[in-house]
XYZ file of C-alpha atoms in Angstrom:
594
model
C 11.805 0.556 -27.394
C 13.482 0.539 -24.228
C 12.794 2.977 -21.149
C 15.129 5.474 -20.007
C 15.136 3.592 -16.873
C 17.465 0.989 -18.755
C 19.489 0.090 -15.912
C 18.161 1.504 -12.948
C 18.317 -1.255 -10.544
C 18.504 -1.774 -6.502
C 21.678 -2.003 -4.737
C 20.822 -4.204 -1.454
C 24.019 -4.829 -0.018
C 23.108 -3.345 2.914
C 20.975 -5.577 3.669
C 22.936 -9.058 2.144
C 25.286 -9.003 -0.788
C 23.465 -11.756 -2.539
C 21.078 -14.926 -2.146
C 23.764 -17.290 -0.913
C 25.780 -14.684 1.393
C 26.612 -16.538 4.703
C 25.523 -13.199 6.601
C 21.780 -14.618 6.147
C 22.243 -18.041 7.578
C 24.223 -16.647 10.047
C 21.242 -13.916 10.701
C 18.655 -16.784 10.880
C 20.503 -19.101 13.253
C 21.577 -15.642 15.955
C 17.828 -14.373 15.759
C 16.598 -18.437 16.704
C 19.548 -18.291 19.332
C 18.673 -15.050 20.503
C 15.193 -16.183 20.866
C 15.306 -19.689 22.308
C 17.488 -17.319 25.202
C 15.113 -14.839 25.267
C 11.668 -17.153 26.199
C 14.184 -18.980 29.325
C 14.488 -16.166 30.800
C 11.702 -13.556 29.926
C 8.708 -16.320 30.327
C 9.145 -16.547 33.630
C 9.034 -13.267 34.655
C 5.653 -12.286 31.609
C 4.252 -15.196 34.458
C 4.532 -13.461 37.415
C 3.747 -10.125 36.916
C 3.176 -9.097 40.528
C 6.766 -9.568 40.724
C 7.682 -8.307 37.180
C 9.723 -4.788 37.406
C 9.722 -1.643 34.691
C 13.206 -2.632 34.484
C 12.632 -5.945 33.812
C 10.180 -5.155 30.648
C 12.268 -2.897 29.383
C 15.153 -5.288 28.618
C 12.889 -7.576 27.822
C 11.370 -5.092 24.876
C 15.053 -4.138 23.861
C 16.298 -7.351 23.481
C 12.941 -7.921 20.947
C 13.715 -5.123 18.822
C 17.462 -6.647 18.521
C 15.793 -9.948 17.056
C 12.692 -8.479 15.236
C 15.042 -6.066 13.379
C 17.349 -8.899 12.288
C 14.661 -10.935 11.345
C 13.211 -7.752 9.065
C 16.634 -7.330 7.610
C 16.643 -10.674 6.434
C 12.808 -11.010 5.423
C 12.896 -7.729 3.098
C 16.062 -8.423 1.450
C 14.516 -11.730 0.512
C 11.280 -9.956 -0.097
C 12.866 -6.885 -2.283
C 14.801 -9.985 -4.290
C 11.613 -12.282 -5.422
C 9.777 -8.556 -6.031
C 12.556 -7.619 -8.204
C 12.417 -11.410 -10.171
C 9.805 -13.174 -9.325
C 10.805 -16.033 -12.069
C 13.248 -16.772 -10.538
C 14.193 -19.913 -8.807
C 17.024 -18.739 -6.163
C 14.845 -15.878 -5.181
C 11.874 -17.963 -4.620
C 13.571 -21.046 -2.779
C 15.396 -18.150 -0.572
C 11.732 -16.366 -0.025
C 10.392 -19.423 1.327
C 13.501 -20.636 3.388
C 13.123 -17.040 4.907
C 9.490 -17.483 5.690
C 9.834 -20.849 7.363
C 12.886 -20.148 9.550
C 11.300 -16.767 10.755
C 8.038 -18.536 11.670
C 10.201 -20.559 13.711
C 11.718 -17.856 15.746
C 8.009 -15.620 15.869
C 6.745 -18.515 17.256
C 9.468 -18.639 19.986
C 8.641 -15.325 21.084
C 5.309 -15.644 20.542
C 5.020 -15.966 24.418
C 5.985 -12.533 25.995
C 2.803 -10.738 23.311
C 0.234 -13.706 24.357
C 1.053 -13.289 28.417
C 1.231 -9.926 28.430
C -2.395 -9.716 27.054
C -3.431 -11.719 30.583
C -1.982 -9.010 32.419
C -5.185 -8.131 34.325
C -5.691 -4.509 33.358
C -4.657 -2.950 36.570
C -1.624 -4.501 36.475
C -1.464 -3.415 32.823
C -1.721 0.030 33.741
C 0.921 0.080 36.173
C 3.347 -0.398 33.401
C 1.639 1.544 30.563
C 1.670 4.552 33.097
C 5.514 3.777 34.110
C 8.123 6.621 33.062
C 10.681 4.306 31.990
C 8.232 2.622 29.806
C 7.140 6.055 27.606
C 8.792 5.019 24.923
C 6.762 1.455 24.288
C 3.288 2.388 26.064
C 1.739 2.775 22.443
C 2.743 -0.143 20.908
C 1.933 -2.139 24.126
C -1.695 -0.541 24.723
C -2.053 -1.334 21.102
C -1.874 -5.301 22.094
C -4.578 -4.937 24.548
C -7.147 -4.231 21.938
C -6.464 -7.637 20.492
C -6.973 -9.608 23.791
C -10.610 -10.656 22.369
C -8.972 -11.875 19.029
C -6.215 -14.268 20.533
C -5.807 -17.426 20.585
C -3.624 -19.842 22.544
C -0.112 -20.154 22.068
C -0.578 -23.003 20.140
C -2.894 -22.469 18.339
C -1.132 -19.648 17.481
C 1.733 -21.530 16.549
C -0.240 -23.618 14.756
C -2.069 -20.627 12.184
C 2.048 -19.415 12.081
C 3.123 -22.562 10.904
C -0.316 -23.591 8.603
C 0.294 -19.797 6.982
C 2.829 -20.650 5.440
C 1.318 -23.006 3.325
C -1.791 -21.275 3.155
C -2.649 -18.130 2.494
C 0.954 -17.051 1.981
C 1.330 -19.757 -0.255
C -1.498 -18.442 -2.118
C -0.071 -15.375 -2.330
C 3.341 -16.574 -3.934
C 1.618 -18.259 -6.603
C -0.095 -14.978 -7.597
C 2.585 -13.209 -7.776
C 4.291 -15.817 -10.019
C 1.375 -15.801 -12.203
C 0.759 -12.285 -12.657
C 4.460 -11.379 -13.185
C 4.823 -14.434 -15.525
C 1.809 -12.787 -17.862
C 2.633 -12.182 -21.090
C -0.144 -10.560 -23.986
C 0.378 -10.950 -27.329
C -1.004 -7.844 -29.231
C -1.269 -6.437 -32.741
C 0.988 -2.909 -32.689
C 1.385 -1.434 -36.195
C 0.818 -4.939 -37.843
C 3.318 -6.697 -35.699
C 2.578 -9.545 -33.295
C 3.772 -8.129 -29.576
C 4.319 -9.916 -26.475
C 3.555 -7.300 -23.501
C 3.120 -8.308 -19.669
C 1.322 -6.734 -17.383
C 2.292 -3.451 -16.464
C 3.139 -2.829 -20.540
C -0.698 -3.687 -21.088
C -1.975 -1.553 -18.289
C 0.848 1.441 -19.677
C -1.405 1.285 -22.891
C -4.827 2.150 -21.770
C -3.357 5.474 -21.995
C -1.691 5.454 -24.959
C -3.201 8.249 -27.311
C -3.843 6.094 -29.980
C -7.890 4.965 -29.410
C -8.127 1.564 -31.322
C -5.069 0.648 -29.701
C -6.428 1.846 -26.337
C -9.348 -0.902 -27.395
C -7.710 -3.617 -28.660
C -4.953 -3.721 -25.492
C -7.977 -3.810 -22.855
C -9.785 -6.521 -24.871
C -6.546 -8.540 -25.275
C -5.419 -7.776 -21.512
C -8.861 -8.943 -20.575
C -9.020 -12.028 -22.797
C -6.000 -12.750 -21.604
C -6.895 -13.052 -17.959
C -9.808 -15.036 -18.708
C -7.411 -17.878 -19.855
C -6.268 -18.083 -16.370
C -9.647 -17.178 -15.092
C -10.073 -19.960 -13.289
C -6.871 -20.433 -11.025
C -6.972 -16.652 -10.182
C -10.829 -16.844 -9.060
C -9.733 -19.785 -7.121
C -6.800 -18.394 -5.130
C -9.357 -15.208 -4.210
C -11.809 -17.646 -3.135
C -9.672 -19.355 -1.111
C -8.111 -16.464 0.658
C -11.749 -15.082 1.234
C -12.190 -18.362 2.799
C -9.295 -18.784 4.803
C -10.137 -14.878 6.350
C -13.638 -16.000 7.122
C -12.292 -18.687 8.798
C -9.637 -17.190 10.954
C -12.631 -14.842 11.271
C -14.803 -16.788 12.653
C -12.375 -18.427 14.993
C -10.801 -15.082 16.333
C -14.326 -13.604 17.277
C -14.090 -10.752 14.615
C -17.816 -9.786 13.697
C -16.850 -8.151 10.541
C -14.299 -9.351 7.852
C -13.047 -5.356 8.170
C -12.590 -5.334 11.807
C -9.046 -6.863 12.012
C -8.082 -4.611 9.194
C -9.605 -1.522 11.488
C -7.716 -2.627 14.349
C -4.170 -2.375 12.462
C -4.920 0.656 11.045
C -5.537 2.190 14.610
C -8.962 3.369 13.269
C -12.948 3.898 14.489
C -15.118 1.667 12.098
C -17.384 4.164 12.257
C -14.821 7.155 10.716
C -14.312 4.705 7.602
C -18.168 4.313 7.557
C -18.417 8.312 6.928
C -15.724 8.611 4.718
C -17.046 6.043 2.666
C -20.769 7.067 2.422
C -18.969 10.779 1.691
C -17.046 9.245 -0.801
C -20.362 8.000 -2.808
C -21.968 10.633 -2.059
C -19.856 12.645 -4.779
C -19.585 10.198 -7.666
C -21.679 12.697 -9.540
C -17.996 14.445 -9.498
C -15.722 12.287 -10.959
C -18.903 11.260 -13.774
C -19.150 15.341 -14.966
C -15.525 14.878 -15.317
C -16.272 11.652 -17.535
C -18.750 13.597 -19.907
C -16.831 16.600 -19.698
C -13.906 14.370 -21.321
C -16.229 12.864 -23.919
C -16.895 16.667 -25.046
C -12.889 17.025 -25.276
C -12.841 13.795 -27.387
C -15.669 13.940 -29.480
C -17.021 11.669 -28.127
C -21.101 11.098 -27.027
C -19.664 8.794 -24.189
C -16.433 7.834 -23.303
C -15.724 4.050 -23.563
C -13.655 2.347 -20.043
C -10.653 2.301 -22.297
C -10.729 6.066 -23.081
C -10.628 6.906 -18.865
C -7.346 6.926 -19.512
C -6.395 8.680 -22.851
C -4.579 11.981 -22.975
C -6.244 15.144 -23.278
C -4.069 18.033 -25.096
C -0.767 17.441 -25.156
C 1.253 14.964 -23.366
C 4.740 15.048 -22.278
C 5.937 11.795 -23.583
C 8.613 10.866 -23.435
C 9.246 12.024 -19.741
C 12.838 10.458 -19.185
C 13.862 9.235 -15.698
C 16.353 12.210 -15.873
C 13.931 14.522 -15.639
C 11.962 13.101 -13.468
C 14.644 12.885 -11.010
C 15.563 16.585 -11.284
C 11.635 17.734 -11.037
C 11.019 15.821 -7.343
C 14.444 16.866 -6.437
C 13.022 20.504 -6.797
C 10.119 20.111 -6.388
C 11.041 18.649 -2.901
C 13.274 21.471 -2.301
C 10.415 24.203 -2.772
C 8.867 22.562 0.511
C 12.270 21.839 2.412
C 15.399 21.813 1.727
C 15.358 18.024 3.732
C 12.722 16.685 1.626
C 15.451 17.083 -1.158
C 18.503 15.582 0.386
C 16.353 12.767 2.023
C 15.238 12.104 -1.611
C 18.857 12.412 -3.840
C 19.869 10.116 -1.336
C 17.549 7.430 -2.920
C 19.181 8.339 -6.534
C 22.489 8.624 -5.497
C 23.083 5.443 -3.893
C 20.616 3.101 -5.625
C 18.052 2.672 -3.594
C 15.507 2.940 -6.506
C 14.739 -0.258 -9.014
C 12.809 1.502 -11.961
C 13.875 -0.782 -14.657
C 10.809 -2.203 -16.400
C 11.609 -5.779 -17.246
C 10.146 -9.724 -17.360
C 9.548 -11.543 -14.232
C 9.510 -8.140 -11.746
C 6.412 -7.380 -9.889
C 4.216 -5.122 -11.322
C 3.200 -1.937 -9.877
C 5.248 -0.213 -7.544
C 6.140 0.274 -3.543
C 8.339 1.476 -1.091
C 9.667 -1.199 1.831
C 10.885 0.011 4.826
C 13.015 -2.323 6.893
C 13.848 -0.889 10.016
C 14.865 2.635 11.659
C 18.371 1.275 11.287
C 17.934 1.162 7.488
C 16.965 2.974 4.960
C 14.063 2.063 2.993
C 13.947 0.883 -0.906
C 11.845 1.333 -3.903
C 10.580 -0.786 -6.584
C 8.572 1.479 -9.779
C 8.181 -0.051 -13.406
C 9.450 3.247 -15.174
C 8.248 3.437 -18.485
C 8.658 7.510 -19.732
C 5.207 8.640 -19.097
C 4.378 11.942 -16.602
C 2.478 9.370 -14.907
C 5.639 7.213 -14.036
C 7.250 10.391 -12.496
C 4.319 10.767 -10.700
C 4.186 7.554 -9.386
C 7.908 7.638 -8.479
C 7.443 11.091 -6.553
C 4.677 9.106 -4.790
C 7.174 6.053 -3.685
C 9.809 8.852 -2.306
C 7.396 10.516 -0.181
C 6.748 7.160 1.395
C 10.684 6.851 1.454
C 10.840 10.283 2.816
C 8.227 9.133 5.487
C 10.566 6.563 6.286
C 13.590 8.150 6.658
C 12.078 10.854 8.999
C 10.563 8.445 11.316
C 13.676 6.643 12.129
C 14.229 8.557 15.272
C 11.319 6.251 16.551
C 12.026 2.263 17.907
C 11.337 -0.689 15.849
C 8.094 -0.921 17.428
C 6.954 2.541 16.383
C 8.510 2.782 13.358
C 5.775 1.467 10.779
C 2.545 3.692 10.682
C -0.654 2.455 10.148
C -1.809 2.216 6.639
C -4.173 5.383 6.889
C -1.212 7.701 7.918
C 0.578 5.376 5.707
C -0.090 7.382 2.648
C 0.302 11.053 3.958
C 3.435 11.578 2.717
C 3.217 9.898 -0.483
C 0.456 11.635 -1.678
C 1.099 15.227 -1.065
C 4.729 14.979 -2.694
C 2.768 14.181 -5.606
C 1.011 17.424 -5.165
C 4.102 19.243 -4.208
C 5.586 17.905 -7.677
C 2.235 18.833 -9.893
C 2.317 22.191 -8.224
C 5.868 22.277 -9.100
C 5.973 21.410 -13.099
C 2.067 23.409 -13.682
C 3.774 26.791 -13.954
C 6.758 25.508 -15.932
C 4.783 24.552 -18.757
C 3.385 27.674 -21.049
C 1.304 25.715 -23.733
C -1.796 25.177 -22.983
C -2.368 21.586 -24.321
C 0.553 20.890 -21.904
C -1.297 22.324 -19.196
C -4.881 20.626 -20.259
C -3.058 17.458 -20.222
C -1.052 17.829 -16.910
C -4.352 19.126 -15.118
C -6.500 16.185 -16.400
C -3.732 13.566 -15.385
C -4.117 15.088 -11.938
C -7.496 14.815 -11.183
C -7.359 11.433 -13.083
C -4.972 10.304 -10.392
C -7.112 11.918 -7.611
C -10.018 10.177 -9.015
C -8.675 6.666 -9.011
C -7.493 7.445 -5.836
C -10.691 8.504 -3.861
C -13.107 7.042 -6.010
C -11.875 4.152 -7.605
C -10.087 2.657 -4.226
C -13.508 3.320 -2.552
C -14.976 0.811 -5.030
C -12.313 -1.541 -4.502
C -12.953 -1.475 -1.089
C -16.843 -1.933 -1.424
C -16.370 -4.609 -4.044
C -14.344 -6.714 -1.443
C -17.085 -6.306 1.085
C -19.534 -7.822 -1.355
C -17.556 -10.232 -2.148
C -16.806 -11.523 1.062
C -20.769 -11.670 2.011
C -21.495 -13.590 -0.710
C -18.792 -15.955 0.033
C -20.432 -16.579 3.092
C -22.930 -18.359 1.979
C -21.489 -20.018 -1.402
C -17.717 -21.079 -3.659
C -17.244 -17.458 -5.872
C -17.057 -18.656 -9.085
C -15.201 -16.346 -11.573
C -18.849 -15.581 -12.729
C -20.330 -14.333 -9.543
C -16.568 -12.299 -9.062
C -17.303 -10.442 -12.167
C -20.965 -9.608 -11.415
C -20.253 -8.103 -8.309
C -17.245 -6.090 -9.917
C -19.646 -5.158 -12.562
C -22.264 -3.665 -10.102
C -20.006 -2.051 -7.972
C -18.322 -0.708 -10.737
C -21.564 0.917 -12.616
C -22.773 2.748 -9.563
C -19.323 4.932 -9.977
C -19.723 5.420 -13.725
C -23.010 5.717 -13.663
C -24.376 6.253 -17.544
C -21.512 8.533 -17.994
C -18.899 5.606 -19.198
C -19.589 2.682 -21.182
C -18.407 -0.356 -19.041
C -17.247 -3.028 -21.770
C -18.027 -6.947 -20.573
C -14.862 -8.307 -20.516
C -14.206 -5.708 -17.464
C -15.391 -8.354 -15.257
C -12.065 -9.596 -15.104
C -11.269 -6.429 -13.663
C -10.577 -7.207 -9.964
C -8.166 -10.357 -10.725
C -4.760 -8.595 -10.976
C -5.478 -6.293 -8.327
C -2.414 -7.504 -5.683
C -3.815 -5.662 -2.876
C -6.824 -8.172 -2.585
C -4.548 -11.078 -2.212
C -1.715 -9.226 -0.082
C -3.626 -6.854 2.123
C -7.281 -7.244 2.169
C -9.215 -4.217 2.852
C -5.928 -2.017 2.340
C -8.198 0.059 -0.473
C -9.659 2.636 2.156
C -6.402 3.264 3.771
C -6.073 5.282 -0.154
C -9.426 7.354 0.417
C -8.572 8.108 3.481
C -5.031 9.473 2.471
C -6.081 11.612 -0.386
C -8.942 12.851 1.243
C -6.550 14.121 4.626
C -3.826 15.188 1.992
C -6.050 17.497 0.314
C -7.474 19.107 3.606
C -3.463 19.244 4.467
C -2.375 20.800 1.523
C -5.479 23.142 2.161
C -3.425 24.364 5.021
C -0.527 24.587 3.388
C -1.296 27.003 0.847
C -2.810 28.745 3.419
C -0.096 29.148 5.877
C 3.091 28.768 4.006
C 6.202 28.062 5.831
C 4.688 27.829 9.288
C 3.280 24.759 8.088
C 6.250 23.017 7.422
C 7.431 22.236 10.900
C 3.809 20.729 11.725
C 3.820 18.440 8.640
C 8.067 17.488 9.489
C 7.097 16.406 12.898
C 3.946 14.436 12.034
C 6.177 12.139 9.404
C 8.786 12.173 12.282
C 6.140 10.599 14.705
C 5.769 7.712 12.844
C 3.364 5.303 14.701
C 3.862 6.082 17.596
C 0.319 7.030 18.308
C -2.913 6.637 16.798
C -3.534 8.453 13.810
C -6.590 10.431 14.748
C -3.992 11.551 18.004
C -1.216 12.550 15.428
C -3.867 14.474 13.391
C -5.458 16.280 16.573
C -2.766 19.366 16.557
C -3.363 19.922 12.867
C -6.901 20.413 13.454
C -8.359 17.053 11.917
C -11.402 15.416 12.648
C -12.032 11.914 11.608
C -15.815 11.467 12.594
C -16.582 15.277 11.059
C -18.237 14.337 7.925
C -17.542 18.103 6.827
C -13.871 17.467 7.164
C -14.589 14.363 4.502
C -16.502 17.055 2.044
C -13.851 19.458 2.365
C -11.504 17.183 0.278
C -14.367 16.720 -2.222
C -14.435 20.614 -2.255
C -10.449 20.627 -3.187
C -11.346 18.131 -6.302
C -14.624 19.980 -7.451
C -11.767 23.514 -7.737
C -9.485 20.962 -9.900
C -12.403 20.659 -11.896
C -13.140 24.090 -12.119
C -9.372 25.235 -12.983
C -9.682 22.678 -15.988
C -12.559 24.144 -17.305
C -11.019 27.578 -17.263
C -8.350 25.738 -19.614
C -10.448 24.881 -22.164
């Protein structure tokens, strides 16, 4: 049966108006143009900075917005095309071409980063602290903290240009496998072809032996291509290590905590916080076994309904519950968001070949972002979809800011996605009057907050193990799944019964090939969302403004700076418990529903 979402597909042309438009050759060759002009005339001056003026830097940092933008125009429409067909042949020769050419021209300006990180730092200083310069002091002090990590130029060049073959190669060919997947499965008697995200859409189905035999077919099935996916992780585990070990990072998490702007030793406490309350999310576990009659819940049951679903939840309506919900909060959270309906910016269509999952890309502040979502009529692909807007809502606020403090780092990252999901639970709760409507909305919602805190916490610790042991051995697809096991039955603890073929759990999970260590960056956003939407309640509409002009700041300062006015403290463990606090009163609320 089809999804309501029938249909729903992207409109890019404003980006490109297809994969052979002559805008994107013409992009590439002005951006290498742009930038062979650029290093005559700016490398000279990054080499005498005695003589180098404010003036001089500034021009230099406009004109690298001008080519970086272009470049990003040109990368995400090629990006957002492979994402949305990943099968297909065009898209995929067009990705690459993309990828080479803009190596080319990153590697021409590669220069101005690499000398400005000799800049001895009272020199430094004299620009960070210059008037004219307000405007990029963050995102240059941010370079300093790499001068340890940095290479020569070429070797630089060199990882640029080996990349491409490498570990981004690596990543193509995941992508091609995983969205290529297809699972043949017994439904009522027939045989069923399913890919991915239709397999992982069924271990909620209501229907238990279905539940069963779609996680032991989904898991069979990835054990057939067991041994390619283990060894594309291994390699990228490798390839890290190496980089690793020729940057000078002492941890395979420290270049991940530099990006994200963030103290090692907050994510340490938010972690350890994190398992401390694990005994949470397993009362929920036997509390749910008690609701299905069950002694213990099975790993496929984690995810069946309790009461009474909505199903099916049509794309309709979940368009015109954000759009209010939204509205309750501000009336520009709405018309930020019907924005993304009205003009196609939204590709919800669930169909062969697209990527799984879902995301939100933002280009540029000149653009508006895009969203990709495999809408398939559950409550949970609403939710999911009011999750992507907030991120495009975080986007389109932010675009005040320059390219270079546009993107936020991924632990501000998922602020805004995370409490519009709240604002739209909060929303639909007091619409619905049944109370198996209500059982089953509440339980989806701390289901969601649990794989979100919990379950991305042992993501995070499962790549940690997993890139020790590589240190000192190959990972066979063997020692993957024992450390996913282990990792996996300190969180369940005896309150879920883990089946075996769960130990080819970790292989489809995209953010370990794409964006290693990006796991906590989810903890740490739920956690700060529910202390955020603490305050909220609490203050009402004098919140607003607060929250509006953190989105608006973008990255253009360190998160735990951005978070300072609004009272948050990263290195407080008892900010960290607070958030556990918020999910032990979902629990409680439940309980008074049953």
């Amino acid at each position: 049966m089809a999804s309501s979402a029938e249909g729903i597909r992207w409109n890019l042309n404003d980006l490109f108006t297809a994969a052979d438009d002559p805008q994107i050759e013409n992009t590439l060759a002005d951006c290498r143009t742009r930038a062979e002009a650029f290093a005559k005339r700016v490398r000279p001056l990054m080499q005498n900075p005695q003589t180098l003026g404010a003036e001089d830097l500034l021009r230099a940092l406009a004109d690298l917005e001008i080519i970086y933008e272009a470049l990003g125009r040109v990368g995400s429409y090629a990006g957002l095309l492979y994402a949305a067909d990943t099968a297909n042949p065009v898209h995929q020769d067009l990705e690459q071409k993309v990828e080479q050419r803009s190596t080319e021209v990153r590697n021409l300006l590669l220069f101005f980063e690499l000398e400005w990180l000799k800049f001895d730092d009272q020199t430094a200083d004299r620009f960070l602290g210059n008037e004219r310069l307000k405007s990029y002091a963050h995102y240059l002090r941010n370079l300093r903290r790499y001068r340890p990590h940095t290479l020569t130029e070429p070797e630089e060049k060199i990882v640029n240009e080996k990349n491409n073959t490498g570990p981004n190669a690596f990543g193509r060919l995941f992508s091609e496998i995983t969205s290529a997947f297809l699972f043949t499965l017994d439904i009522d008697g027939k045989q069923e072809p399913r890919n991915l995200s239709q397999m992982l859409s069924l271990l909620h189905d209501p229907d238990r032996a279905l539940r069963q035999r779609a996680m032991e077919t989904l898991y069979r099935g990835l054990s057939e291509h067991g041994q390619v996916l283990s060894f594309i992780y291994d390699t990228l585990i490798q390839d890290h290590l190496t980089m690793d070990r020729l940057r000078l990072y002492n941890d395979p998490m420290a270049q991940r905590h530099l990006s994200n702007e963030i103290d090692p030793g907050a994510v340490k406490i938010m972690m350890e916080v994190t398992e401390e309350h694990y005994g949470l999310a397993q009362d929920y576990f036997r509390l749910k076994a008690k609701l299905l009659g069950l002694p213990r819940i099975a790993l496929y049951d984690q995810y069946a309904p309790l009461g009474k679903e909505a199903r099916p939840f049509r794309y309709a309506q979940a368009r015109e519950l954000i759009l209010e919900a939204f509205e309750s909060f501000d009336p520009c959270f709405r018309q930020l968001a019907a924005e993304f309906f009205a003009k196609n910016w939204i590709d919800a269509e669930v169909r062969n070949g697209k990527r799984g999952g879902a995301f939100c890309a933002s280009p540029s502040p000149k653009l508006h972002p895009y969203i990709l979502c495999n809408y398939d009529d559950h409550l949970r692909d609403a939710m999911t979809l009011s999750h992507e807007l907030g991120h495009g809502l975080h986007g389109c606020l932010s675009r005040k800011q320059n390219y270079f403090n546009y993107d936020t780092p991924l632990t501000t990252a998922e602020t805004a996605s995370i409490f519009g999901e709240m604002l739209v639970f909060d929303h639909l709760l007091p619409t619905v009057s049944d109370r198996q409507a209500q059982l089953a909305l509440s339980a989806a919602r701390i289901e969601d907050v649990l794989a979100t805190v919990f379950r991305q916490n042992v993501l995070t610790r499962f790549e940690e193990l997993a890139f020790a042991a590589r240190q000192g051995r190959r990972l066979t697809a063997e020692a993957l799944g024992n450390l996913w096991l282990d990792v996996n039955r300190k969180y369940y603890g005896e309150a879920v019964e883990i089946v075996d073929g769960y130990r080819w759990g970790w292989s489809y999970i995209p953010h370990f090939i794409h964006s290693r260590f990006y796991c906590y960056s989810y903890v740490f956003g739920q956690l700060l969302v529910l202390a955020l939407y603490r305050m909220y309640k609490e203050q009402g509409k004098s919140f607003v403004p607060k929250y509006l002009a953190l989105l608006a700041a973008g990255g253009s300062d360190s998160p735990e700076a951005l978070l300072r006015p609004l009272g948050v403290d990263i290195h407080d463990r008892e900010f960290w418990r607070k958030g556990f606090e918020e999910i032990a009163a979902m629990l409680a609320t439940l309980q008074s529903l049953i």
